Coordinates of C-alpha atoms and ligand atoms in Angstrom, one line a residue:
M132 CA -31.2 -14.8 45.9
R133 CA -34.7 -15.8 46.7
H134 CA -35.7 -16.4 50.2
S135 CA -38.5 -18.4 51.7
R136 CA -40.3 -18.4 55.0
A137 CA -39.6 -22.1 55.2
M138 CA -36.2 -20.9 56.2
A139 CA -37.0 -20.4 59.8
I140 CA -34.2 -18.1 60.8
P141 CA -33.4 -15.3 58.4
H142 CA -29.7 -15.0 58.0
M143 CA -28.9 -13.0 54.8
A144 CA -28.7 -9.3 54.3
Y145 CA -31.8 -7.7 52.7
V146 CA -30.8 -5.2 50.0
D147 CA -32.8 -3.8 47.1
G148 CA -35.6 -6.2 47.8
R149 CA -33.3 -9.3 47.5
W150 CA -31.7 -11.6 50.1
V151 CA -28.0 -11.3 49.7
D152 CA -25.5 -13.8 51.2
Q153 CA -21.9 -12.9 52.0
P154 CA -18.8 -15.0 52.0
R155 CA -18.0 -13.8 55.5
K156 CA -20.4 -14.8 58.3
F157 CA -20.8 -14.1 62.0
A158 CA -22.3 -16.2 64.7
V159 CA -25.4 -15.1 66.6
R160 CA -25.6 -16.9 69.9
D161 CA -28.2 -17.4 72.6
P162 CA -27.0 -15.2 75.5
F163 CA -28.3 -17.8 78.0
D164 CA -26.1 -20.8 77.0
R165 CA -24.1 -19.4 74.0
A166 CA -25.7 -21.9 71.7
L167 CA -25.4 -21.1 68.0
I168 CA -28.6 -19.7 66.6
A169 CA -27.5 -18.7 63.1
E170 CA -24.5 -17.8 61.0
V171 CA -25.4 -14.4 59.5
A172 CA -24.1 -12.7 56.4
D173 CA -21.5 -10.1 57.5
A174 CA -22.0 -7.1 55.3
S175 CA -18.9 -6.0 53.3
D176 CA -18.2 -2.4 52.5
E177 CA -19.5 -3.1 49.0
L178 CA -22.8 -4.4 50.3
V179 CA -23.2 -1.3 52.5
D180 CA -22.6 0.8 49.5
A181 CA -25.1 -1.2 47.4
A182 CA -27.7 -0.8 50.1
V183 CA -27.2 3.0 50.1
E184 CA -27.4 3.0 46.3
A185 CA -30.7 1.0 46.5
A186 CA -32.2 3.4 49.1
A187 CA -31.2 6.4 47.0
R188 CA -32.7 4.9 43.8
A189 CA -35.9 3.9 45.6
F190 CA -36.3 7.4 47.2
P191 CA -38.0 9.4 44.3
A192 CA -40.7 6.8 43.8
W193 CA -41.4 6.2 47.5
R194 CA -41.7 9.9 48.3
A195 CA -44.1 10.2 45.4
V196 CA -46.5 7.6 46.9
P197 CA -49.3 9.6 48.6
G198 CA -49.2 9.6 52.4
P199 CA -52.3 7.3 52.7
G200 CA -50.6 4.8 50.4
R201 CA -47.4 4.7 52.6
G202 CA -49.6 4.5 55.7
K203 CA -51.5 1.6 54.3
L204 CA -48.3 -0.4 53.9
L205 CA -47.1 0.5 57.3
G206 CA -50.4 -0.5 58.8
E207 CA -50.3 -3.8 57.0
L208 CA -46.7 -4.3 58.3
G209 CA -47.8 -3.7 61.9
R210 CA -50.7 -6.1 61.6
R211 CA -48.3 -8.8 60.1
M212 CA -46.0 -8.3 63.1
L213 CA -48.9 -8.9 65.5
A214 CA -50.2 -11.9 63.5
D215 CA -46.7 -13.4 63.8
E216 CA -46.0 -12.4 67.4
R217 CA -45.3 -15.8 68.7
R218 CA -42.6 -16.6 66.2
L219 CA -41.1 -13.1 66.4
A220 CA -41.1 -13.2 70.2
E221 CA -39.4 -16.6 70.2
L222 CA -36.7 -15.3 68.0
C223 CA -36.3 -12.3 70.3
T224 CA -35.9 -14.4 73.4
R225 CA -33.3 -16.5 71.6
E226 CA -31.1 -13.8 70.4
N227 CA -31.6 -11.3 73.2
G228 CA -32.4 -13.5 76.2
K229 CA -35.4 -11.6 77.5
T230 CA -38.4 -13.6 78.8
T231 CA -41.2 -14.8 76.6
A232 CA -43.6 -12.3 78.2
E233 CA -41.2 -9.5 77.7
A234 CA -40.6 -10.5 74.1
I235 CA -44.3 -10.6 73.3
A236 CA -44.6 -7.2 74.9
E237 CA -41.8 -5.9 72.8
V238 CA -43.3 -7.2 69.5
R239 CA -46.6 -5.5 70.4
Y240 CA -44.8 -2.3 71.4
A241 CA -42.8 -2.4 68.2
A242 CA -45.9 -3.0 66.0
S243 CA -47.6 0.0 67.8
F244 CA -45.0 2.3 66.2
L245 CA -45.9 1.0 62.7
T246 CA -49.7 1.4 63.2
W247 CA -49.2 4.8 64.9
F248 CA -47.1 6.1 62.0
A249 CA -49.5 4.5 59.5
G250 CA -52.0 7.0 60.8
E251 CA -49.5 9.9 60.9
A252 CA -48.6 9.3 57.2
E253 CA -52.0 10.7 56.4
R254 CA -51.5 13.8 58.5
I255 CA -48.2 15.3 57.3
Y256 CA -49.8 18.7 57.2
G257 CA -48.2 21.9 55.9
E258 CA -49.5 25.4 56.7
T259 CA -50.4 28.7 55.2
I260 CA -49.0 31.8 56.9
P261 CA -50.3 35.3 56.7
A262 CA -47.7 37.3 54.7
S263 CA -46.6 40.9 55.4
H264 CA -46.9 42.1 51.7
P265 CA -50.2 42.7 49.9
G266 CA -51.0 39.9 47.5
Q267 CA -48.4 37.5 48.9
R268 CA -49.2 34.1 50.2
I269 CA -46.8 31.9 52.2
T270 CA -47.4 28.1 52.1
V271 CA -45.3 25.6 54.0
V272 CA -45.0 21.9 53.0
R273 CA -43.1 19.1 54.7
E274 CA -40.8 17.1 52.5
P275 CA -38.9 13.8 53.3
V276 CA -35.2 14.4 54.2
G277 CA -34.0 11.6 51.9
P278 CA -32.4 8.2 52.4
C279 CA -31.7 7.6 56.1
A280 CA -29.3 5.4 58.0
L281 CA -30.8 3.8 61.1
I282 CA -28.4 2.3 63.6
T283 CA -29.9 0.3 66.5
P284 CA -28.9 -1.5 69.7
W285 CA -29.5 -5.0 71.0
N286 CA -31.7 -4.4 74.0
F287 CA -35.0 -3.9 72.1
P288 CA -34.2 -5.4 68.6
Y289 CA -37.7 -4.8 67.1
A290 CA -38.9 -1.7 68.9
M291 CA -35.8 0.4 68.5
L292 CA -36.0 -0.3 64.7
T293 CA -39.7 0.3 64.2
R294 CA -39.7 3.5 66.2
K295 CA -37.3 4.9 63.5
L296 CA -38.6 2.9 60.5
G297 CA -42.3 3.8 61.1
A298 CA -41.5 7.5 61.1
A299 CA -39.0 7.4 58.2
L300 CA -41.4 5.4 55.9
A301 CA -44.4 7.5 56.9
A302 CA -42.5 10.7 56.0
G303 CA -41.5 9.3 52.6
C304 CA -37.8 8.4 53.4
T305 CA -36.1 5.2 52.4
V306 CA -33.7 3.5 54.9
V307 CA -30.6 1.4 55.4
A308 CA -30.7 -0.2 58.8
K309 CA -27.8 -1.6 60.7
P310 CA -28.9 -3.7 63.6
A311 CA -26.6 -4.6 66.6
E312 CA -24.1 -7.4 66.1
Q313 CA -25.8 -9.5 68.9
T314 CA -29.3 -9.2 67.6
P315 CA -29.6 -8.9 63.8
L316 CA -32.3 -11.6 63.5
G317 CA -35.2 -9.5 64.6
A318 CA -34.4 -6.9 62.0
L319 CA -34.1 -9.5 59.3
A320 CA -37.4 -11.1 60.3
L321 CA -39.0 -7.6 60.0
A322 CA -37.4 -7.4 56.5
E323 CA -39.2 -10.7 55.6
L324 CA -42.5 -9.1 56.6
C325 CA -41.7 -5.9 54.5
D326 CA -41.1 -8.2 51.6
E327 CA -44.4 -10.0 52.2
V328 CA -46.6 -6.9 52.4
G329 CA -45.1 -5.4 49.3
V330 CA -42.8 -2.6 50.5
P331 CA -41.1 -1.7 47.2
A332 CA -37.5 -2.9 46.6
G333 CA -34.9 -0.5 48.0
V334 CA -37.2 1.3 50.5
V335 CA -36.0 -0.9 53.4
N336 CA -32.5 -2.4 53.4
I337 CA -31.0 -4.3 56.3
V338 CA -27.2 -4.8 56.5
P339 CA -26.2 -7.1 59.4
S340 CA -22.6 -6.7 60.6
S341 CA -20.2 -7.9 63.2
E342 CA -18.3 -4.7 63.0
G343 CA -20.4 -1.6 63.8
V344 CA -17.1 0.3 64.0
R345 CA -16.5 -0.3 60.3
T346 CA -20.0 -0.5 58.7
G347 CA -21.5 2.2 60.9
P348 CA -19.1 5.0 59.8
R349 CA -19.2 3.7 56.2
L350 CA -23.0 4.0 56.1
I351 CA -23.0 7.4 57.8
A352 CA -20.4 8.8 55.5
A353 CA -22.2 7.8 52.2
P354 CA -23.1 11.1 50.4
Q355 CA -26.6 9.8 49.5
I356 CA -27.5 9.4 53.2
R357 CA -29.2 12.7 54.3
K358 CA -30.0 11.7 57.9
V359 CA -28.7 9.4 60.6
S360 CA -30.9 8.1 63.4
F361 CA -29.0 6.3 66.2
T362 CA -29.9 4.6 69.4
G363 CA -27.1 3.3 71.6
S364 CA -24.4 4.5 73.9
T365 CA -23.5 8.1 74.4
A366 CA -19.9 7.5 73.4
V367 CA -20.8 6.2 70.0
G368 CA -23.5 8.8 69.6
R369 CA -21.0 11.6 70.1
G370 CA -18.8 10.1 67.4
I371 CA -21.7 10.0 65.0
L372 CA -22.6 13.6 65.6
R373 CA -19.0 14.6 64.8
A374 CA -19.0 12.4 61.7
C375 CA -22.1 14.1 60.4
A376 CA -20.7 17.6 60.9
D377 CA -18.8 18.0 57.6
D378 CA -21.8 17.1 55.4
L379 CA -24.3 18.8 57.8
K380 CA -26.5 15.7 57.9
R381 CA -29.5 15.6 60.1
V382 CA -28.9 13.6 63.2
S383 CA -31.2 12.1 65.9
L384 CA -29.6 10.5 68.9
E385 CA -31.3 8.3 71.6
L386 CA -28.5 7.7 74.1
G387 CA -27.9 6.4 77.5
G388 CA -29.8 7.3 80.7
N389 CA -29.2 7.3 84.5
A390 CA -32.7 7.6 85.7
P391 CA -33.6 8.7 89.2
F392 CA -36.5 7.0 90.9
V393 CA -37.7 9.5 93.6
V394 CA -40.1 8.4 96.3
F395 CA -41.5 11.1 98.6
A396 CA -42.8 10.4 102.1
D397 CA -46.4 11.0 101.0
A398 CA -46.2 8.4 98.2
D399 CA -48.6 5.5 97.8
L400 CA -46.0 2.9 99.0
D401 CA -47.5 -0.1 97.1
A402 CA -47.7 1.8 93.9
A403 CA -44.1 3.0 94.3
V404 CA -42.9 -0.5 94.8
R405 CA -44.9 -1.8 91.9
G406 CA -43.5 1.0 89.7
A407 CA -40.0 0.4 90.9
M408 CA -40.1 -3.3 90.0
V409 CA -41.1 -2.4 86.4
A410 CA -38.8 0.6 86.0
K411 CA -35.8 -1.4 87.3
F412 CA -36.2 -5.0 86.2
R413 CA -37.8 -4.8 82.8
N414 CA -35.4 -6.6 80.3
A415 CA -33.2 -7.7 83.3
G416 CA -32.4 -4.0 83.9
Q417 CA -31.1 -3.5 80.3
S418 CA -33.2 -0.5 79.3
C419 CA -32.2 3.1 78.7
V420 CA -35.2 4.1 80.8
G421 CA -34.3 1.7 83.5
A422 CA -34.3 3.2 87.0
N423 CA -30.7 3.5 88.0
R424 CA -30.7 5.6 91.2
F425 CA -33.4 5.2 93.9
I426 CA -33.7 8.4 96.0
V427 CA -36.1 7.9 98.9
E428 CA -37.2 10.6 101.4
Q429 CA -36.0 9.6 104.8
P430 CA -39.4 9.1 106.6
I431 CA -40.4 6.4 104.1
A432 CA -37.0 4.9 103.4
E433 CA -37.1 2.0 105.7
R434 CA -40.6 0.8 104.7
F435 CA -40.0 1.3 101.0
T436 CA -36.7 -0.6 101.2
A437 CA -38.2 -3.5 103.1
A438 CA -41.1 -3.8 100.7
L439 CA -38.9 -3.6 97.6
V440 CA -36.4 -6.2 98.9
A441 CA -39.4 -8.6 99.6
Q442 CA -40.5 -8.2 96.0
V443 CA -36.9 -8.5 94.6
A444 CA -36.4 -11.7 96.6
A445 CA -39.4 -13.3 94.8
L446 CA -38.0 -12.7 91.3
R447 CA -37.1 -15.9 89.5
T448 CA -34.2 -16.0 87.1
G449 CA -33.3 -18.4 84.3
R450 CA -33.7 -19.0 80.6
G451 CA -36.0 -16.5 79.1
S452 CA -38.2 -19.1 77.4
E453 CA -38.8 -21.1 80.7
P454 CA -42.3 -20.5 82.1
G455 CA -42.3 -18.4 85.3
V456 CA -39.0 -16.8 84.8
D457 CA -38.9 -13.0 85.5
L458 CA -35.3 -12.2 84.6
G459 CA -33.4 -13.7 81.7
P460 CA -29.7 -13.5 81.2
V461 CA -27.9 -10.2 80.4
I462 CA -26.6 -9.9 76.9
D463 CA -23.0 -11.0 77.1
D464 CA -19.9 -11.5 79.3
A465 CA -18.9 -7.9 79.1
A466 CA -22.3 -6.9 80.6
V467 CA -21.7 -9.4 83.5
A468 CA -18.2 -8.0 84.1
K469 CA -19.5 -4.4 84.1
I470 CA -22.2 -5.2 86.7
A471 CA -19.6 -7.1 88.8
R472 CA -17.2 -4.1 88.6
L473 CA -19.9 -1.6 89.7
V474 CA -21.1 -3.7 92.6
D475 CA -17.6 -4.6 93.8
D476 CA -16.6 -0.9 93.7
A477 CA -19.8 0.1 95.7
I478 CA -19.2 -2.5 98.4
A479 CA -15.5 -1.6 98.7
R480 CA -16.6 2.0 99.2
G481 CA -19.0 1.1 102.0
A482 CA -22.4 0.3 100.3
R483 CA -24.4 -2.3 102.1
L484 CA -25.6 -5.4 100.3
L485 CA -29.3 -5.9 101.3
H486 CA -30.0 -8.7 98.7
G487 CA -28.0 -10.8 96.3
A488 CA -24.3 -11.0 95.6
P489 CA -21.9 -9.7 93.0
P490 CA -21.9 -11.9 89.9
D491 CA -19.0 -14.3 89.9
G492 CA -18.8 -14.5 86.1
T493 CA -19.8 -18.2 85.8
S494 CA -23.3 -17.3 84.4
R495 CA -24.9 -14.6 82.4
V496 CA -28.0 -14.9 84.6
V497 CA -27.4 -12.2 87.1
A498 CA -29.5 -12.6 90.2
P499 CA -31.0 -9.3 91.4
I500 CA -29.0 -7.2 93.8
V501 CA -30.0 -4.4 96.2
L502 CA -27.4 -1.9 97.6
A503 CA -28.1 0.6 100.3
G504 CA -26.0 3.5 101.6
V505 CA -24.8 4.3 98.1
T506 CA -22.9 7.6 97.7
P507 CA -22.5 9.9 94.7
E508 CA -18.8 9.0 94.3
M509 CA -19.6 5.3 93.6
A510 CA -19.5 4.3 89.9
V511 CA -22.8 2.4 90.4
W512 CA -24.4 5.8 91.0
R513 CA -22.7 7.7 88.2
E514 CA -22.7 5.1 85.4
E515 CA -25.7 3.5 83.6
I516 CA -25.7 0.0 85.2
F517 CA -27.7 -1.8 82.6
G518 CA -28.4 -4.7 84.9
P519 CA -30.7 -5.9 87.7
V520 CA -29.1 -3.8 90.5
V521 CA -31.0 -1.4 92.8
T522 CA -29.0 1.4 94.4
L523 CA -30.6 3.3 97.3
R524 CA -29.9 6.7 98.8
T525 CA -32.1 8.7 101.1
A526 CA -33.0 12.4 100.6
R527 CA -33.5 14.9 103.5
D528 CA -36.3 16.8 101.7
E529 CA -37.7 17.8 98.3
A530 CA -34.8 20.2 97.4
D531 CA -32.3 17.5 98.3
A532 CA -34.2 14.9 96.2
I533 CA -34.3 17.2 93.2
A534 CA -30.6 18.1 93.5
Q535 CA -29.6 14.4 93.7
A536 CA -31.9 13.5 90.8
N537 CA -30.3 16.2 88.6
D538 CA -26.7 15.5 89.6
T539 CA -25.9 13.6 86.4
D540 CA -24.9 14.3 82.8
A541 CA -27.8 12.1 81.6
G542 CA -31.3 13.5 81.2
L543 CA -33.5 10.8 79.7
V544 CA -36.3 10.0 82.2
A545 CA -37.1 10.4 85.9
Y546 CA -39.7 8.6 88.0
V547 CA -41.4 10.4 90.8
Y548 CA -43.9 9.1 93.4
T549 CA -45.9 11.6 95.4
R550 CA -49.6 12.2 96.0
D551 CA -49.1 16.0 96.7
G552 CA -50.5 17.8 93.7
A553 CA -48.4 21.0 94.2
R554 CA -45.2 19.0 94.6
Q555 CA -46.0 17.0 91.5
I556 CA -45.8 20.3 89.5
R557 CA -42.8 21.7 91.3
V558 CA -40.8 18.6 90.9
A559 CA -41.8 17.9 87.3
D560 CA -40.7 21.5 86.4
A561 CA -37.3 21.1 88.2
L562 CA -36.2 17.8 86.8
E563 CA -33.7 18.0 83.9
V564 CA -35.0 15.2 81.7
G565 CA -37.1 14.6 78.6
M566 CA -39.6 12.3 80.2
I567 CA -41.2 11.9 83.6
G568 CA -43.1 8.9 85.0
L569 CA -45.3 10.5 87.7
N570 CA -46.7 7.7 89.8
E571 CA -45.9 5.6 86.7
G572 CA -43.1 3.1 86.2
L573 CA -43.4 2.7 82.4
V574 CA -43.4 5.8 80.3
S575 CA -42.7 4.4 76.8
T576 CA -45.6 4.5 74.3
A577 CA -46.0 5.2 70.6
Q578 CA -48.2 8.2 71.3
A579 CA -45.6 10.2 73.3
P580 CA -42.4 11.9 72.3
F581 CA -39.6 9.7 73.5
G582 CA -36.2 11.3 74.0
G583 CA -33.8 13.0 76.4
V584 CA -31.9 16.2 77.2
K585 CA -28.3 16.8 78.3
H586 CA -26.1 13.8 77.3
S587 CA -29.1 11.6 76.6
G588 CA -29.6 12.7 73.1
L589 CA -31.1 14.9 70.4
G590 CA -34.6 14.6 68.8
R591 CA -37.7 12.7 69.7
E592 CA -39.2 9.4 68.5
G593 CA -42.8 8.4 68.5
S594 CA -45.8 10.7 68.7
R595 CA -46.5 13.3 65.9
H596 CA -43.2 14.9 66.8
G597 CA -41.4 11.7 65.7
L598 CA -42.0 12.8 62.1
D599 CA -40.1 16.1 62.5
D600 CA -36.7 14.6 62.3
Y601 CA -37.5 12.9 59.0
T602 CA -39.0 16.0 57.3
N603 CA -37.7 19.3 56.0
L604 CA -39.9 22.4 56.0
K605 CA -40.1 24.2 52.6
Y606 CA -42.0 27.4 52.1
T607 CA -43.1 29.2 49.0
A608 CA -43.6 32.9 49.1
A609 CA -46.0 33.6 46.2
R610 CA -47.1 37.0 44.9
S611 CA -50.3 37.3 42.9
Ligands
LIG974 P1 -23.6 0.8 71.2 O1 -22.4 0.0 71.5 O2 -23.5 2.3 71.1 O3 -24.1 0.2 69.8 C1 -25.3 0.6 69.2 C2 -25.2 0.4 67.7 O4 -24.2 1.2 67.2 C3 -24.9 -1.0 67.3 O5 -25.6 -1.3 66.1 C4 -23.4 -0.9 67.0 O6 -22.9 -1.9 66.1 C5 -23.3 0.4 66.4 N1 -22.0 1.0 66.4 C6 -20.9 0.7 67.2 N2 -19.9 1.5 66.9 C7 -20.3 2.4 65.9 C8 -19.6 3.4 65.2 N3 -18.4 3.8 65.5 N4 -20.4 4.1 64.3 C9 -21.7 3.8 64.1 N5 -22.3 2.7 64.7 C10 -21.6 2.1 65.6 O7 -24.7 0.6 72.2 P2 -25.2 -0.8 72.9 O8 -24.3 -1.2 73.9 O9 -25.5 -1.8 71.8 O10 -26.6 -0.3 73.5 C11 -26.8 0.1 74.8 C12 -26.9 1.6 74.9 O11 -28.0 2.0 74.1 C13 -27.1 2.0 76.3 O12 -26.4 3.2 76.6 C14 -28.6 2.4 76.3 O13 -29.0 3.4 77.3 C15 -28.7 3.0 74.9 N6 -30.1 2.9 74.5 C16 -30.8 4.1 74.4 C17 -32.1 4.2 74.1 C18 -32.8 5.5 74.0 O14 -33.9 5.5 73.3 N7 -32.4 6.6 74.5 C19 -32.8 3.0 73.8 C20 -32.1 1.8 73.9 C21 -30.8 1.8 74.3 P3 -22.2 -3.3 66.7 O15 -23.3 -4.0 67.5 O16 -21.8 -4.0 65.5 O17 -21.1 -2.8 67.6

């Protein structure tokens, strides 16, 4: 079926360069007021299979396109995203709820992965290795792994996809992407732009679905799929790793976090509060790199807490598209219920409510909450909150702060505020995470290798390392 941009909201699957409708649809609703945005084609098993077939058919020709040619298309795609940023941001605010400013920032961040990997596509270098036998030469090349399955969450509908898509396409892989049920529209809007810039049919396929538990495993199990890249919850990620074991498929997992935000007594207080506001409240707290646990050295605890509460009290909540709003709604009722459960549990166990109140379930707009006197037994400290809730504990000293920071299964990111150079090195070395924000509340950028250790995942996205997971090394030992 042909598709035209006059159709403001994309709502069909994109398979083999065509827009495909399905008899079954699912509703995509505005998280703020539950208003219907679109009825989207719900991919059947047959359509998932067709998308995999298309990706497999397109692979030989796509991998044969020279790197600069693939890079040129990616660069064009990135520029088209930026040229269309208002429309794309509006769509993002509607389906995800985030504020207009956050949505524009996301579109720019998402486009940056395309332009970054456009450059990297020209630099997929091999190497020559000195051999141990006379007359022998060892040459190493990097080859694309093959058709890839990309499975993404709802919290950054564009960026979580382009971080994978950019690397996959640069490497010469073709893809079938399954966006989250709540936010398929951004991925479909991106497919429109792929179509417009001339990405060949079958290289990018998007299968929206209301049942990730059905379409995800079907996609992953397809024999033509040689690699799975997943961003989402740790529980689903574990299942994907198991599902890929029998066929020994390559797997990259970007999973949940439980980030500590450590403030030492020598920190620049204003900078720490500024960083805390970004690290905690971006996307209404629904970010895998969101600060989850604030650990503040005792001498500065009172001043830091007072300054933070003052900033939190100034936050304005509401519909993401309203001017001046800082926090939009959280994604759905389950998210509200989870936040309520965590906050209720903390208060019942003795935490002090310094600001806000537990959500009562009448709205998806959750006003910011600050809890002090949190203890390690509380669920709010142990679980990823994914909402606008600050949890505060004090630390006796550096060793205590490090021990508290590392006391979690997650290992995605940690934030540290200190002006002491020697301490910066000691603490950075001791933290069990993949990323550190040192006097910095926002670590994510296309140039850096994003990813975690422990239960936060496997592999890295972004940077030159982002290509590693989409390439196989092949060497030739040649004798003259
Ligand atoms: P989720 O429930 O794990 O869902 C993520 C994706 O997986 C969705 O597309 C979902 O489809 C699909 N899915 C569900 N069950 C599946 C299965 N059995 N097999 C294959 N795919 C399946 O995660 P979420 O709640 O949407 O996202 C929030 C989580 O993502 C948080 O834990 C957050 O920390 C993490 N996250 C991590 C990063 C990172 O880079 N480390 C970045 C962003 C978010 P449906 O929507 O249809 O269920």
